[in-house]
Short mmCIF file of C-alpha atoms and ligand atoms in Angstrom, two decimals:
data_model
loop_
_atom_site.label_atom_id
_atom_site.label_comp_id
_atom_site.label_asym_id
_atom_site.label_seq_id
_atom_site.Cartn_x
_atom_site.Cartn_y
_atom_site.Cartn_z
CA MET A 1 104.57 57.53 31.79
CA THR A 2 106.20 57.94 28.22
CA SER A 3 104.43 60.52 26.06
CA THR A 4 103.50 59.86 22.53
CA VAL A 5 103.89 62.42 19.66
CA GLY A 6 102.17 62.15 16.29
CA ILE A 7 104.28 64.02 13.50
CA ILE A 8 102.63 64.73 10.21
CA GLY A 9 104.99 64.84 7.31
CA ALA A 10 108.60 63.64 6.81
CA GLY A 11 110.02 66.44 5.00
CA ALA A 12 112.58 68.99 6.33
CA ALA A 13 110.50 69.98 9.36
CA GLY A 14 108.94 66.60 10.24
CA THR A 15 112.32 64.81 10.04
CA ALA A 16 113.98 67.47 12.24
CA ALA A 17 111.16 67.39 14.88
CA THR A 18 111.40 63.59 14.78
CA LYS A 19 115.14 63.38 15.45
CA ALA A 20 114.91 65.76 18.44
CA LEU A 21 112.00 64.10 19.90
CA HIS A 22 113.21 60.60 19.27
CA ALA A 23 116.64 61.48 20.92
CA SER A 24 114.75 62.72 24.04
CA GLY A 25 113.25 59.38 24.61
CA VAL A 26 109.63 60.35 23.34
CA ASP A 27 107.57 57.81 21.61
CA VAL A 28 107.13 59.10 18.01
CA GLU A 29 104.90 58.03 15.08
CA LEU A 30 105.72 59.82 12.00
CA PHE A 31 103.12 59.95 9.20
CA THR A 32 103.94 60.13 5.49
CA ARG A 33 101.44 59.97 2.67
CA THR A 34 100.33 56.67 1.54
CA GLY A 35 102.98 55.13 -0.92
CA GLU A 36 105.31 58.11 -0.44
CA GLN A 37 109.00 57.82 -0.10
CA PRO A 38 110.18 60.87 1.97
CA SER A 39 112.62 62.92 -0.09
CA ASN A 40 114.55 66.06 -0.16
CA ARG A 41 112.43 68.33 -2.24
CA THR A 42 115.22 70.67 -2.95
CA LEU A 43 116.59 67.95 -5.34
CA VAL A 44 113.55 67.74 -7.52
CA ASN A 45 114.88 70.48 -9.90
CA LYS A 46 118.56 70.31 -9.09
CA GLY A 47 118.95 66.48 -9.38
CA VAL A 48 115.78 64.65 -10.80
CA ALA A 49 114.53 67.02 -13.43
CA ILE A 50 117.97 67.52 -15.12
CA GLY A 51 118.69 63.79 -14.92
CA LEU A 52 121.43 63.86 -12.42
CA LEU A 53 119.64 61.78 -9.76
CA GLU A 54 116.94 59.11 -9.61
CA PRO A 55 114.29 59.97 -7.27
CA HIS A 56 115.43 57.04 -4.85
CA GLN A 57 118.75 58.95 -4.69
CA ALA A 58 117.03 61.95 -3.18
CA ALA A 59 115.30 59.88 -0.37
CA LEU A 60 115.87 61.29 3.17
CA PRO A 61 117.33 59.17 5.99
CA ASP A 62 114.60 58.12 8.44
CA GLY A 63 115.68 60.01 11.56
CA GLY A 64 115.50 56.89 13.80
CA VAL A 65 111.81 56.28 13.18
CA VAL A 66 110.30 54.04 10.61
CA PRO A 67 107.45 56.23 9.12
CA THR A 68 103.72 55.06 8.83
CA ALA A 69 102.89 55.56 5.25
CA ASP A 70 99.12 56.44 5.69
CA THR A 71 98.03 59.88 4.72
CA VAL A 72 96.64 61.88 7.77
CA ARG A 73 93.15 62.92 6.48
CA ALA A 74 91.89 64.77 9.60
CA ILE A 75 92.78 65.94 12.93
CA ASP A 76 90.54 66.37 15.83
CA PRO A 77 92.19 69.23 17.79
CA ARG A 78 90.12 68.37 21.00
CA THR A 79 91.36 64.83 21.46
CA ARG A 80 94.57 65.22 19.28
CA GLU A 81 93.29 62.06 17.44
CA VAL A 82 94.22 61.77 13.77
CA ARG A 83 92.18 59.98 11.15
CA LEU A 84 94.21 58.08 8.46
CA ASP A 85 93.62 57.15 4.83
CA SER A 86 93.36 53.50 5.90
CA GLY A 87 90.39 54.49 8.10
CA GLU A 88 92.41 53.90 11.34
CA ARG A 89 92.41 56.41 14.06
CA ARG A 90 95.14 57.23 16.58
CA ALA A 91 95.37 59.63 19.48
CA PHE A 92 98.44 61.25 20.89
CA ASP A 93 99.58 63.48 23.71
CA ALA A 94 100.96 66.04 21.38
CA LEU A 95 101.03 66.56 17.44
CA VAL A 96 103.47 68.39 15.15
CA ILE A 97 102.12 69.35 11.90
CA ALA A 98 104.81 69.56 9.30
CA SER A 99 102.78 68.77 6.04
CA GLY A 100 104.58 71.47 4.03
CA SER A 101 102.95 73.21 1.01
CA ARG A 102 101.58 72.48 -2.33
CA PRO A 103 102.49 74.23 -5.56
CA ARG A 104 100.12 76.96 -6.83
CA ILE A 105 98.61 76.08 -10.28
CA LEU A 106 97.53 78.21 -13.15
CA ASP A 107 94.09 79.80 -12.60
CA GLU A 108 91.35 77.81 -14.19
CA GLU A 109 90.17 80.55 -16.27
CA ILE A 110 93.07 80.05 -18.57
CA ILE A 111 91.75 78.33 -21.66
CA GLY A 112 93.46 75.12 -22.43
CA ARG A 113 95.06 74.61 -19.04
CA ASP A 114 93.57 71.18 -18.17
CA GLU A 115 94.46 69.61 -21.66
CA ALA A 116 98.00 70.89 -21.51
CA VAL A 117 98.31 69.30 -17.95
CA ARG A 118 96.58 66.01 -19.05
CA THR A 119 99.12 65.62 -21.87
CA GLY A 120 102.10 66.27 -19.62
CA ARG A 121 103.05 69.49 -21.64
CA LEU A 122 102.19 71.64 -18.67
CA THR A 123 103.51 70.77 -15.12
CA THR A 124 104.40 72.12 -11.78
CA LEU A 125 107.83 71.20 -10.34
CA HIS A 126 107.35 70.36 -6.77
CA SER A 127 107.09 66.50 -6.21
CA MET A 128 109.53 63.79 -7.43
CA ALA A 129 106.89 62.83 -9.92
CA ASP A 130 107.06 66.43 -11.37
CA GLY A 131 110.80 65.99 -11.65
CA VAL A 132 110.57 62.82 -13.46
CA ARG A 133 107.86 64.33 -15.84
CA VAL A 134 110.13 67.17 -16.71
CA ARG A 135 113.21 64.80 -17.15
CA ASP A 136 111.36 62.46 -19.38
CA ARG A 137 109.98 65.40 -21.64
CA LEU A 138 113.31 66.91 -21.89
CA ALA A 139 114.87 63.60 -23.00
CA HIS A 140 112.40 63.56 -25.93
CA ALA A 141 113.74 66.75 -27.43
CA SER A 142 117.43 67.83 -27.23
CA PRO A 143 117.69 70.75 -26.84
CA ALA A 144 114.14 71.20 -25.61
CA ARG A 145 112.27 74.57 -25.59
CA VAL A 146 111.24 75.09 -22.02
CA LEU A 147 108.75 77.81 -20.93
CA ILE A 148 108.94 78.68 -17.28
CA LEU A 149 106.03 80.56 -15.81
CA GLY A 150 106.99 82.30 -12.53
CA GLY A 151 109.61 84.64 -11.16
CA GLY A 152 110.53 83.26 -7.70
CA LEU A 153 113.53 81.46 -6.66
CA VAL A 154 112.54 77.88 -7.94
CA ALA A 155 111.64 79.47 -11.37
CA SER A 156 114.98 81.38 -11.61
CA GLU A 157 116.90 78.47 -10.48
CA THR A 158 115.27 76.11 -12.85
CA ALA A 159 115.73 78.55 -15.78
CA SER A 160 119.48 78.53 -15.02
CA LEU A 161 119.70 74.74 -14.57
CA LEU A 162 118.01 74.21 -17.97
CA THR A 163 119.95 76.86 -19.81
CA ASP A 164 123.16 75.45 -18.52
CA ALA A 165 121.91 71.94 -19.57
CA GLY A 166 121.76 73.38 -23.19
CA HIS A 167 117.97 73.88 -23.44
CA ASP A 168 116.24 76.84 -24.95
CA THR A 169 114.63 78.37 -21.92
CA ALA A 170 112.14 81.34 -21.70
CA LEU A 171 110.96 82.95 -18.48
CA ILE A 172 107.46 84.28 -18.27
CA ALA A 173 106.78 86.47 -15.21
CA ARG A 174 103.92 88.68 -14.08
CA SER A 175 106.31 91.08 -12.41
CA LEU A 176 108.61 93.38 -14.23
CA VAL A 177 111.11 92.64 -11.58
CA PRO A 178 110.74 88.88 -11.05
CA GLY A 179 111.37 87.89 -7.32
CA ALA A 180 111.19 91.31 -5.84
CA SER A 181 108.38 90.29 -3.57
CA ALA A 182 110.40 87.35 -2.08
CA ILE A 183 113.84 88.76 -2.00
CA GLY A 184 113.41 92.61 -2.18
CA GLU A 185 114.00 94.85 -5.37
CA PRO A 186 117.75 95.33 -5.27
CA ALA A 187 118.60 91.69 -5.25
CA ALA A 188 115.82 90.79 -7.69
CA ARG A 189 117.07 93.61 -10.20
CA ARG A 190 120.61 92.06 -10.04
CA LEU A 191 119.02 88.70 -10.78
CA LEU A 192 117.32 90.10 -13.73
CA ASP A 193 120.65 91.36 -15.00
CA LEU A 194 121.93 87.67 -14.79
CA HIS A 195 119.01 86.35 -16.61
CA GLN A 196 118.69 88.64 -19.40
CA PRO A 197 121.86 87.78 -21.47
CA GLN A 198 121.13 83.88 -21.07
CA HIS A 199 117.51 83.47 -22.35
CA ALA A 200 114.38 85.11 -23.28
CA ALA A 201 112.23 86.85 -20.55
CA TYR A 202 108.76 88.02 -21.09
CA LEU A 203 108.15 90.32 -18.13
CA GLY A 204 105.05 91.91 -16.79
CA ARG A 205 102.96 89.47 -18.62
CA SER A 206 101.07 86.31 -17.83
CA ALA A 207 99.47 83.56 -19.60
CA ARG A 208 95.86 83.98 -21.05
CA SER A 209 95.36 80.71 -22.97
CA ILE A 210 97.29 77.54 -23.72
CA ARG A 211 97.02 75.48 -26.88
CA THR A 212 98.34 71.92 -26.80
CA HIS A 213 99.69 70.39 -30.09
CA SER A 214 100.82 66.87 -30.70
CA ASP A 215 104.53 67.98 -30.60
CA ARG A 216 104.40 71.38 -28.56
CA VAL A 217 102.56 73.69 -26.32
CA ALA A 218 101.84 77.21 -27.17
CA VAL A 219 101.21 79.83 -24.46
CA VAL A 220 99.45 83.07 -25.53
CA LEU A 221 100.14 85.97 -23.28
CA ASP A 222 98.02 88.86 -22.12
CA ASP A 223 99.55 91.12 -24.62
CA GLY A 224 98.83 88.77 -27.48
CA THR A 225 102.41 87.31 -27.73
CA ARG A 226 102.59 83.64 -28.60
CA VAL A 227 105.54 81.64 -27.04
CA GLU A 228 106.00 78.01 -28.04
CA GLY A 229 107.75 75.20 -26.10
CA ASP A 230 108.04 71.51 -25.77
CA LEU A 231 107.18 71.83 -22.20
CA ALA A 232 105.78 74.58 -19.79
CA ILE A 233 106.60 74.41 -16.17
CA VAL A 234 104.46 76.54 -13.71
CA ALA A 235 106.56 77.82 -10.73
CA HIS A 236 104.18 80.29 -9.22
CA GLY A 237 105.17 79.48 -5.57
CA THR A 238 103.40 77.48 -2.88
CA ALA A 239 100.49 77.52 -0.62
CA PRO A 240 100.52 75.73 2.78
CA THR A 241 98.74 72.24 3.07
CA ALA A 242 97.46 70.62 5.97
CA PRO A 243 94.83 68.01 6.95
CA ALA A 244 91.23 68.96 7.74
CA PRO A 245 90.10 70.92 9.49
CA TRP A 246 92.84 73.16 8.42
CA THR A 247 92.90 72.39 4.60
CA GLY A 248 92.34 76.08 3.57
CA PRO A 249 95.06 78.31 1.95
CA GLU A 250 95.81 80.12 5.18
CA GLY A 251 97.92 77.57 6.67
CA ILE A 252 98.50 77.08 10.48
CA PRO A 253 99.09 80.35 12.32
CA VAL A 254 101.45 79.70 15.21
CA ASP A 255 102.59 81.62 18.35
CA SER A 256 106.20 82.47 19.12
CA HIS A 257 106.84 78.77 20.29
CA LEU A 258 105.22 77.33 17.07
CA ARG A 259 102.08 76.16 18.89
CA SER A 260 99.08 76.25 16.65
CA LEU A 261 96.83 79.24 17.31
CA HIS A 262 93.85 77.20 16.03
CA ALA A 263 94.07 75.10 18.93
CA PRO A 264 95.57 76.94 21.88
CA ASP A 265 96.70 74.78 24.88
CA ARG A 266 96.00 71.52 22.83
CA ARG A 267 99.64 70.63 22.31
CA ILE A 268 99.54 70.85 18.61
CA TYR A 269 102.34 72.59 16.93
CA ALA A 270 103.20 73.40 13.29
CA ALA A 271 106.60 73.99 11.54
CA GLY A 272 107.95 74.53 8.12
CA GLY A 273 106.22 75.61 4.97
CA VAL A 274 102.83 75.10 6.59
CA ALA A 275 103.31 77.53 9.48
CA VAL A 276 102.23 81.15 9.54
CA HIS A 277 104.26 83.30 11.71
CA HIS A 278 103.61 86.74 13.14
CA TYR A 279 106.52 89.04 13.63
CA PRO A 280 105.92 91.29 16.68
CA GLY A 281 103.74 94.17 15.44
CA HIS A 282 103.97 93.26 11.62
CA SER A 283 102.47 91.11 9.00
CA ALA A 284 102.02 87.39 8.86
CA TYR A 285 104.61 85.40 6.77
CA ARG A 286 105.68 81.92 5.82
CA ILE A 287 109.26 80.79 5.19
CA ASP A 288 109.47 77.90 2.88
CA HIS A 289 113.07 77.16 2.68
CA TRP A 290 114.84 73.91 3.66
CA ASP A 291 117.26 74.88 6.47
CA ASP A 292 114.52 77.32 8.07
CA SER A 293 112.02 74.40 7.89
CA THR A 294 114.70 72.26 9.63
CA ALA A 295 115.18 74.81 12.31
CA GLN A 296 111.43 75.23 12.75
CA GLY A 297 110.90 71.48 13.15
CA ALA A 298 113.66 71.37 15.89
CA HIS A 299 112.26 74.53 17.68
CA ALA A 300 108.85 72.97 17.64
CA ALA A 301 110.07 69.83 19.32
CA GLN A 302 111.83 71.78 21.99
CA ALA A 303 108.77 73.77 22.61
CA LEU A 304 106.71 70.57 22.90
CA LEU A 305 109.26 68.93 25.32
CA HIS A 306 109.16 72.13 27.33
CA ASP A 307 105.31 72.17 27.48
CA LEU A 308 105.60 68.47 28.67
CA GLY A 309 107.96 69.53 31.27
CA MET A 310 110.87 67.64 29.80
CA ALA A 311 113.11 70.60 28.53
CA ALA A 312 114.10 74.33 28.88
CA ASP A 313 112.07 77.01 27.17
CA PRO A 314 113.46 77.35 23.71
CA ARG A 315 112.05 81.00 23.76
CA THR A 316 110.71 82.79 20.72
CA TYR A 317 111.49 81.30 17.37
CA LEU A 318 113.20 83.82 15.15
CA PRO A 319 114.33 83.02 11.64
CA VAL A 320 118.12 83.22 11.22
CA SER A 321 118.79 80.30 8.76
CA THR A 322 120.30 80.90 5.42
CA PHE A 323 119.32 79.75 2.00
CA SER A 324 121.11 79.98 -1.28
CA VAL A 325 120.58 79.15 -4.95
CA ARG A 326 122.94 79.28 -7.92
CA ILE A 327 121.79 81.28 -10.83
CA HIS A 328 123.76 81.64 -13.99
CA GLY A 329 126.96 81.14 -12.16
CA HIS A 330 126.28 83.40 -9.20
CA THR A 331 124.91 82.53 -5.63
CA LEU A 332 121.98 84.26 -4.24
CA ILE A 333 122.09 84.00 -0.54
CA GLY A 334 119.56 85.05 2.08
CA ALA A 335 118.49 84.59 5.65
CA GLY A 336 115.28 85.57 7.58
CA HIS A 337 112.21 86.75 5.72
CA PRO A 338 111.77 90.38 4.28
CA ALA A 339 108.20 90.54 5.34
CA LEU A 340 105.74 93.23 4.05
CA GLY A 341 106.65 96.69 5.46
CA THR A 342 110.28 96.00 5.58
CA SER A 343 112.74 98.82 4.21
CA THR A 344 115.94 98.09 2.52
CA ARG A 345 119.33 99.23 3.27
CA ILE A 346 122.32 98.38 0.76
CA VAL A 347 125.25 97.61 2.95
CA SER A 348 127.62 96.64 0.08
CA ALA A 349 127.05 97.29 -3.51
CA ASP A 350 129.63 94.80 -4.82
CA PRO A 351 129.09 92.16 -3.78
CA LEU A 352 125.58 93.10 -3.12
CA LEU A 353 124.32 92.76 0.53
CA VAL A 354 120.98 94.17 1.40
CA VAL A 355 119.59 94.36 4.93
CA HIS A 356 115.72 94.36 5.20
CA GLN A 357 114.64 96.14 8.37
CA LEU A 358 111.36 96.53 10.31
CA GLY A 359 111.84 99.93 11.83
CA GLU A 360 115.34 99.92 13.22
CA VAL A 361 115.29 96.00 13.47
CA PRO A 362 117.10 93.86 10.76
CA VAL A 363 114.93 90.87 9.96
CA ALA A 364 116.34 89.57 6.81
CA LEU A 365 119.40 89.52 4.49
CA THR A 366 119.70 89.17 0.80
CA GLY A 367 122.87 89.15 -1.10
CA ILE A 368 124.61 88.10 -4.39
CA ASP A 369 127.88 86.45 -4.12
CA ALA A 370 128.10 87.65 -0.66
CA THR A 371 128.11 84.57 1.42
CA ARG A 372 130.95 85.72 3.66
CA LEU A 373 129.19 89.14 4.32
CA VAL A 374 125.79 87.51 5.08
CA HIS A 375 127.52 85.16 7.54
CA GLU A 376 129.31 88.24 9.21
CA TYR A 377 126.03 89.97 9.32
CA LEU A 378 123.74 87.14 10.75
CA PRO A 379 124.25 87.92 14.35
CA GLU A 380 122.69 91.33 13.81
CA LEU A 381 119.38 89.67 12.69
CA HIS A 382 116.70 90.31 15.31
CA ALA A 383 119.31 91.25 17.82
CA GLN A 384 117.15 93.92 19.64
CA VAL A 385 114.30 91.51 19.72
CA ALA A 386 116.31 88.68 20.89
CA ALA A 387 117.81 90.98 23.75
CA ARG A 388 114.25 91.79 24.93
CA ARG A 389 112.94 88.31 25.13
C1 LIG B 1 111.95 72.36 -6.95
C2 LIG B 1 112.24 72.93 -5.53
C3 LIG B 1 113.57 73.32 -5.21
C4 LIG B 1 113.70 73.82 -3.97
N1 LIG B 1 115.05 74.30 -3.65
C5 LIG B 1 115.30 74.80 -2.48
C6 LIG B 1 116.55 75.24 -2.26
O1 LIG B 1 117.61 74.92 -3.01
N2 LIG B 1 116.97 75.71 -0.85
C7 LIG B 1 115.81 75.83 -0.08
O2 LIG B 1 116.27 76.33 1.06
N3 LIG B 1 114.69 75.53 -0.26
C8 LIG B 1 114.40 74.82 -1.58
N4 LIG B 1 113.00 74.51 -1.76
C9 LIG B 1 112.05 74.71 -0.72
C10 LIG B 1 112.17 73.57 0.26
O3 LIG B 1 111.96 72.30 -0.44
C11 LIG B 1 110.87 73.55 1.29
O4 LIG B 1 110.88 74.85 1.85
C12 LIG B 1 110.94 72.47 2.36
O5 LIG B 1 111.02 71.20 1.69
C13 LIG B 1 109.92 72.67 3.31
O6 LIG B 1 109.97 71.62 4.41
P1 LIG B 1 108.63 71.12 4.94
O7 LIG B 1 109.11 70.15 5.88
O8 LIG B 1 107.79 72.29 5.48
O9 LIG B 1 107.81 70.53 3.78
P2 LIG B 1 108.26 69.21 2.89
O10 LIG B 1 109.67 69.06 2.74
O11 LIG B 1 107.42 69.50 1.47
O12 LIG B 1 107.66 67.97 3.55
C14 LIG B 1 106.12 68.00 3.96
C15 LIG B 1 105.81 66.38 3.95
O13 LIG B 1 104.64 66.18 4.40
C16 LIG B 1 104.02 65.31 3.65
N5 LIG B 1 102.46 65.38 3.76
C17 LIG B 1 101.73 66.45 3.51
N6 LIG B 1 100.48 66.25 3.95
C18 LIG B 1 100.43 65.04 4.63
C19 LIG B 1 99.47 64.42 5.28
N7 LIG B 1 98.15 64.78 5.38
N8 LIG B 1 99.69 63.10 5.80
C20 LIG B 1 101.01 62.73 5.75
N9 LIG B 1 102.02 63.25 5.15
C21 LIG B 1 101.65 64.56 4.63
C22 LIG B 1 104.42 65.77 2.18
O14 LIG B 1 104.09 64.69 1.33
C23 LIG B 1 105.82 65.95 2.31
O15 LIG B 1 106.71 64.81 2.41
C24 LIG B 1 112.77 74.13 -3.11
C25 LIG B 1 111.52 73.61 -3.33
C26 LIG B 1 111.26 73.07 -4.66
C27 LIG B 1 109.76 72.72 -4.95
#
């Protein structure tokens, strides 16, 4: 009998899982949000926001299965039944949840937040619609003054893209060393050195209130500084998003084979930005990068095929995919995840290569202009753990 698998989400992880399962002869139904064109989210800032691409040019190829555009509202873990926006219900032999993440927004205590959002002068930068909103606002003022609230990779990369495009950009970050929690302090300090000659940076500060005027937005920081722009972009990272009953901010915890720990033995898997991993003996973490989400989608598919008796055991999922971003003419590259509790070891100062270790085990790499070194070092990641599997 052919097994049927439901896949929720057609981004990096969902598309990879679909391709792998479809190629193995499994019947797949792939769900996207109602009215959504599955797209490559990495192009929201690099393509659409800066006017290089129209949203349809960032569309993803369909992976061999025509998606069902009907948002999954809820999952019944017991029966593996999904309830759809249209009111329909479908039951599956297995499910892969690949619903990704949503952008964190500014706290609601920030006075004036909702008015700034309503007028389009305050936006996140996550969906294609966000990209179009930024593009259209930039087109009204050339050069535009853009405030970027956040210090992670999307904030840094967007500051660099907009500066290169001739806009007057300011970065506002809560941390004194933006990005340190995501990529470790050594690489984050180097990034800061790259930003500072290029544009204003208000560090160690956060927004206290926002005032929207007919032609601009003014953000008042917690030290009283007032910064004005045509547009303010919030890039405060992401939180996982999943259908009920797992809509909370904690995402979907998974085991070493990406099986959902919320529903053990129910053949429900999670991959990509929604999945929460547990490295042996250490803290939980998520990896919200494109190539790693793709790798997780493929791994979840293999684990599922294994559990259905159709494939070999893919063994423990260990993150080794690389990610890279261009920032002010330099390439920040990394692999793995520097989870809480990692120590850092600088292997090379110039170009910078930092190894993040849990005890003696290298679990992540970050480097600047160190693409070759990172690739040379990749086989060392998790090596001892992999040998014990
Ligand atoms: C502006 C920006 C730039 C980025 N640049 C980079 C980069 O340069 N390099 C990099 O590695 N990463 C980058 N990322 C991160 C990368 O895009 C994500 O890590 C990746 O998209 C995660 O893949 P995913 O499959 O988990 O989620 P997504 O790609 O977000 O896909 C999830 C899909 O599921 C759909 N969905 C959600 N809920 C439901 C539901 N209930 N029913 C049906 N469908 C649903 C969503 O609408 C979405 O289409 C960037 C992110 C942003 C926002």
